[in-house]
């Protein structure tokens, strides 16, 4: 008897790039394929869809049978609402305070169990429609929901810690401790100077001490990057998320 092969495909969609991951659950969650593509400029949703079509058509690995397909929408169009205050008909009202949205935008939401909160966001509907036409049933979520859940899972520090996930020229910032969740935001940057500005701005707003508060980086960054070096110049405690915890974050996407 041949054991059934169980594979999951996840695709993260950003107007600045695409990320793909194929997880073989039949082989102890082995990552069979992982690839990140940076466009070099911010595209429109229509252009991003065309790039996605090109990538899926250019590699036969995407012709495999997948048990689960997940699309992760990575953009700035999201906001957190305490579950006790959440009312779905008000989704547009929640978003319009910190995001520029159109009347025609479709608005979705994710429940974040670890925070007793709801993440309200705008997915790329054209991407969702194409994935459904190509693969059939799938699930989708927002990148901030995934990152927040992952950090709440791995952070056991009693002191506040700043987690920053970098994807191309975007950064997600979470500030929390094992006892409380304080902050989430999304920034786009064009230079290391922009990058450190947003970090120091976050420190200032939350009254964090650059000499004491730890910053942990994940995503498309390593210790030789200019981003790591400039962060280390202004903040005493900067490090990459350690290997096991990094796997948990990546496995969440």
Short mmCIF file of C-alpha atoms in Angstrom, two decimals:
data_model
loop_
_atom_site.label_atom_id
_atom_site.label_comp_id
_atom_site.label_asym_id
_atom_site.label_seq_id
_atom_site.Cartn_x
_atom_site.Cartn_y
_atom_site.Cartn_z
CA UNK A 1 0.00 0.00 0.00
CA UNK A 2 1.37 3.36 -1.03
CA UNK A 3 1.10 6.17 1.50
CA UNK A 4 -0.75 9.19 0.22
CA UNK A 5 1.46 12.22 -0.36
CA UNK A 6 0.08 15.30 1.38
CA UNK A 7 1.35 18.64 0.12
CA UNK A 8 0.40 22.20 0.99
CA UNK A 9 1.05 25.23 -1.21
CA UNK A 10 1.21 28.75 0.20
CA UNK A 11 1.65 31.88 -1.89
CA UNK A 12 2.30 35.30 -0.40
CA UNK A 13 1.23 38.16 -2.66
CA UNK A 14 2.73 41.62 -2.36
CA UNK A 15 2.65 44.33 -5.00
CA UNK A 16 6.45 44.36 -4.66
CA UNK A 17 6.98 40.60 -4.94
CA UNK A 18 5.78 37.02 -4.57
CA UNK A 19 6.78 34.19 -2.24
CA UNK A 20 6.07 30.49 -2.69
CA UNK A 21 6.35 27.56 -0.30
CA UNK A 22 5.46 23.89 -0.81
CA UNK A 23 5.31 21.83 2.37
CA UNK A 24 5.34 18.02 2.23
CA UNK A 25 3.43 16.93 5.32
CA UNK A 26 4.03 13.27 4.44
CA UNK A 27 7.76 13.78 5.14
CA UNK A 28 7.76 15.50 8.54
CA UNK A 29 6.73 18.89 7.14
CA UNK A 30 9.67 18.99 4.76
CA UNK A 31 9.87 22.21 2.74
CA UNK A 32 10.10 20.91 -0.84
CA UNK A 33 10.16 24.28 -2.52
CA UNK A 34 10.69 27.84 -1.37
CA UNK A 35 11.20 30.87 -3.56
CA UNK A 36 10.87 34.63 -3.18
CA UNK A 37 10.69 37.01 -6.13
CA UNK A 38 11.20 40.76 -5.82
CA UNK A 39 9.82 42.90 -8.63
CA UNK A 40 12.14 45.87 -8.11
CA UNK A 41 9.19 48.25 -8.20
CA UNK A 42 5.66 48.38 -6.88
CA UNK A 43 3.22 46.99 -9.44
CA UNK A 44 -0.53 47.27 -9.78
CA UNK A 45 -2.76 44.35 -8.71
CA UNK A 46 -3.32 43.61 -12.43
CA UNK A 47 0.43 43.51 -13.16
CA UNK A 48 1.04 41.40 -10.06
CA UNK A 49 -1.55 38.89 -11.25
CA UNK A 50 0.23 38.62 -14.60
CA UNK A 51 3.54 37.94 -12.82
CA UNK A 52 1.86 35.28 -10.70
CA UNK A 53 0.46 33.61 -13.81
CA UNK A 54 3.93 33.61 -15.38
CA UNK A 55 5.54 32.03 -12.32
CA UNK A 56 2.92 29.31 -11.95
CA UNK A 57 3.15 28.48 -15.67
CA UNK A 58 6.97 28.41 -15.73
CA UNK A 59 7.49 25.65 -13.11
CA UNK A 60 6.01 22.17 -13.32
CA UNK A 61 6.17 21.83 -9.53
CA UNK A 62 2.94 23.82 -9.37
CA UNK A 63 1.22 21.08 -11.40
CA UNK A 64 1.34 18.73 -8.40
CA UNK A 65 -1.79 17.89 -6.47
CA UNK A 66 -2.14 19.99 -3.34
CA UNK A 67 -4.29 19.13 -0.37
CA UNK A 68 -4.36 22.68 0.91
CA UNK A 69 -3.70 25.99 -0.79
CA UNK A 70 -3.32 29.21 1.15
CA UNK A 71 -2.98 32.73 -0.22
CA UNK A 72 -1.44 35.37 2.04
CA UNK A 73 -2.23 38.96 1.14
CA UNK A 74 0.61 41.28 2.15
CA UNK A 75 -0.32 44.97 2.11
CA UNK A 76 -0.88 47.98 4.33
CA UNK A 77 -4.68 47.75 4.14
CA UNK A 78 -5.43 46.17 7.49
CA UNK A 79 -6.42 47.13 11.01
CA UNK A 80 -6.97 45.30 14.31
CA UNK A 81 -10.28 45.51 16.17
CA UNK A 82 -10.93 44.02 19.63
CA UNK A 83 -13.35 41.12 19.19
CA UNK A 84 -15.65 42.52 21.86
CA UNK A 85 -16.14 45.68 19.76
CA UNK A 86 -16.22 44.04 16.33
CA UNK A 87 -19.31 44.27 14.13
CA UNK A 88 -18.89 42.99 10.57
CA UNK A 89 -21.15 45.59 8.87
CA UNK A 90 -18.71 48.24 10.12
CA UNK A 91 -15.65 46.76 8.37
CA UNK A 92 -15.22 49.75 6.06
CA UNK A 93 -15.52 52.14 9.00
CA UNK A 94 -12.73 50.40 10.87
CA UNK A 95 -10.41 50.49 7.88
CA UNK A 96 -10.98 54.03 6.67
CA UNK A 97 -9.36 55.56 9.75
CA UNK A 98 -5.86 54.39 8.81
CA UNK A 99 -6.14 53.09 5.22
CA UNK A 100 -7.15 54.59 1.92
CA UNK A 101 -9.91 52.37 0.58
CA UNK A 102 -12.41 52.57 -2.27
CA UNK A 103 -16.15 52.05 -2.04
CA UNK A 104 -15.77 49.10 -4.39
CA UNK A 105 -13.11 47.34 -2.28
CA UNK A 106 -14.05 43.91 -0.94
CA UNK A 107 -13.22 43.71 2.77
CA UNK A 108 -12.42 40.49 4.61
CA UNK A 109 -11.47 39.63 8.18
CA UNK A 110 -9.38 37.12 10.15
CA UNK A 111 -10.02 36.17 13.73
CA UNK A 112 -6.80 36.24 15.75
CA UNK A 113 -7.50 33.87 18.61
CA UNK A 114 -4.34 34.66 20.54
CA UNK A 115 -5.35 38.34 20.80
CA UNK A 116 -9.14 38.05 21.05
CA UNK A 117 -9.11 40.40 18.09
CA UNK A 118 -10.27 40.59 14.49
CA UNK A 119 -8.00 41.71 11.67
CA UNK A 120 -9.97 43.63 9.03
CA UNK A 121 -8.29 43.93 5.64
CA UNK A 122 -8.58 44.27 1.86
CA UNK A 123 -7.47 41.18 -0.09
CA UNK A 124 -6.50 41.22 -3.77
CA UNK A 125 -9.77 39.93 -5.21
CA UNK A 126 -8.34 39.40 -8.71
CA UNK A 127 -5.69 37.09 -7.23
CA UNK A 128 -8.31 35.14 -5.27
CA UNK A 129 -10.48 34.72 -8.36
CA UNK A 130 -7.56 33.43 -10.42
CA UNK A 131 -6.46 30.97 -7.73
CA UNK A 132 -9.99 29.60 -7.46
CA UNK A 133 -10.26 29.19 -11.24
CA UNK A 134 -6.83 27.48 -11.34
CA UNK A 135 -6.80 25.29 -8.24
CA UNK A 136 -10.32 25.24 -6.85
CA UNK A 137 -11.01 25.57 -3.14
CA UNK A 138 -8.40 27.50 -1.13
CA UNK A 139 -8.10 29.63 1.98
CA UNK A 140 -6.73 33.13 2.31
CA UNK A 141 -5.55 35.39 5.09
CA UNK A 142 -3.58 38.57 5.69
CA UNK A 143 0.17 38.58 6.30
CA UNK A 144 -0.26 40.58 9.50
CA UNK A 145 -2.56 37.90 10.94
CA UNK A 146 0.06 35.24 10.23
CA UNK A 147 2.94 37.27 11.64
CA UNK A 148 1.09 38.31 14.79
CA UNK A 149 0.00 34.73 15.50
CA UNK A 150 3.55 33.46 14.93
CA UNK A 151 5.09 36.04 17.27
CA UNK A 152 2.53 35.36 19.97
CA UNK A 153 3.47 31.69 19.67
CA UNK A 154 7.24 32.09 19.91
CA UNK A 155 7.68 35.08 22.23
CA UNK A 156 8.11 33.99 25.83
CA UNK A 157 9.93 37.12 27.01
CA UNK A 158 8.45 38.97 29.94
CA UNK A 159 10.12 42.15 28.73
CA UNK A 160 8.82 43.98 25.68
CA UNK A 161 10.50 42.90 22.46
CA UNK A 162 10.36 44.37 18.95
CA UNK A 163 9.93 41.83 16.14
CA UNK A 164 10.43 43.03 12.57
CA UNK A 165 9.70 40.88 9.53
CA UNK A 166 11.24 42.20 6.31
CA UNK A 167 9.98 41.28 2.85
CA UNK A 168 11.74 43.22 0.10
CA UNK A 169 11.11 46.90 0.82
CA UNK A 170 8.34 46.31 3.37
CA UNK A 171 8.52 45.75 7.11
CA UNK A 172 6.00 44.49 9.62
CA UNK A 173 6.62 45.55 13.21
CA UNK A 174 5.20 43.82 16.29
CA UNK A 175 5.92 44.92 19.85
CA UNK A 176 4.85 42.53 22.58
CA UNK A 177 5.83 40.55 25.64
CA UNK A 178 4.60 37.25 27.01
CA UNK A 179 2.02 39.25 28.97
CA UNK A 180 0.75 41.82 26.49
CA UNK A 181 0.48 42.81 22.85
CA UNK A 182 1.31 46.49 22.35
CA UNK A 183 1.73 47.34 18.70
CA UNK A 184 1.52 46.31 15.06
CA UNK A 185 2.30 48.41 12.00
CA UNK A 186 3.38 48.07 8.38
CA UNK A 187 5.89 50.36 6.66
CA UNK A 188 7.37 50.64 3.18
CA UNK A 189 10.94 51.90 2.91
CA UNK A 190 13.37 52.72 0.09
CA UNK A 191 16.66 52.91 1.97
CA UNK A 192 18.35 51.75 5.20
CA UNK A 193 17.83 55.28 6.52
CA UNK A 194 14.06 54.95 6.02
CA UNK A 195 14.20 51.56 7.71
CA UNK A 196 15.90 52.82 10.87
CA UNK A 197 13.70 55.93 10.92
CA UNK A 198 10.56 53.79 11.25
CA UNK A 199 12.16 51.68 13.96
CA UNK A 200 13.25 54.70 15.99
CA UNK A 201 9.86 56.33 15.43
CA UNK A 202 8.23 53.22 16.92
CA UNK A 203 10.63 53.35 19.87
CA UNK A 204 9.78 56.99 20.46
CA UNK A 205 6.01 56.50 20.23
CA UNK A 206 6.06 53.55 22.64
CA UNK A 207 8.73 55.07 24.88
CA UNK A 208 11.09 52.13 24.41
CA UNK A 209 14.74 52.36 25.39
CA UNK A 210 17.19 51.64 22.51
CA UNK A 211 19.79 50.64 25.12
CA UNK A 212 17.60 47.96 26.69
CA UNK A 213 14.82 46.82 24.33
CA UNK A 214 15.69 43.86 22.10
CA UNK A 215 14.99 43.93 18.35
CA UNK A 216 14.67 40.62 16.50
CA UNK A 217 14.69 40.51 12.70
CA UNK A 218 13.27 37.88 10.36
CA UNK A 219 12.49 37.58 6.64
CA UNK A 220 14.79 38.69 3.84
CA UNK A 221 17.66 39.87 6.05
CA UNK A 222 20.94 38.56 7.44
CA UNK A 223 23.78 39.96 9.53
CA UNK A 224 25.69 41.20 6.46
CA UNK A 225 22.79 43.33 5.21
CA UNK A 226 22.86 47.10 5.42
CA UNK A 227 19.51 46.93 7.22
CA UNK A 228 20.96 44.81 10.02
CA UNK A 229 24.05 46.99 10.26
CA UNK A 230 22.16 50.27 10.55
CA UNK A 231 19.80 48.81 13.14
CA UNK A 232 22.79 47.62 15.17
CA UNK A 233 24.32 51.10 14.92
CA UNK A 234 21.41 52.73 16.74
CA UNK A 235 20.09 49.91 18.93
CA UNK A 236 22.20 47.96 21.40
CA UNK A 237 20.42 44.58 21.21
CA UNK A 238 19.74 43.48 17.61
CA UNK A 239 19.65 39.86 16.47
CA UNK A 240 18.08 37.52 13.97
CA UNK A 241 15.25 35.30 15.11
CA UNK A 242 16.90 32.01 16.09
CA UNK A 243 16.69 29.01 13.76
CA UNK A 244 13.87 27.03 15.38
CA UNK A 245 11.66 30.05 15.91
CA UNK A 246 12.40 31.28 12.39
CA UNK A 247 11.17 27.93 11.09
CA UNK A 248 7.92 28.41 13.00
CA UNK A 249 7.44 31.85 11.44
CA UNK A 250 8.23 30.61 7.93
CA UNK A 251 6.05 27.56 8.38
CA UNK A 252 3.16 29.85 9.29
CA UNK A 253 3.36 31.68 5.95
#
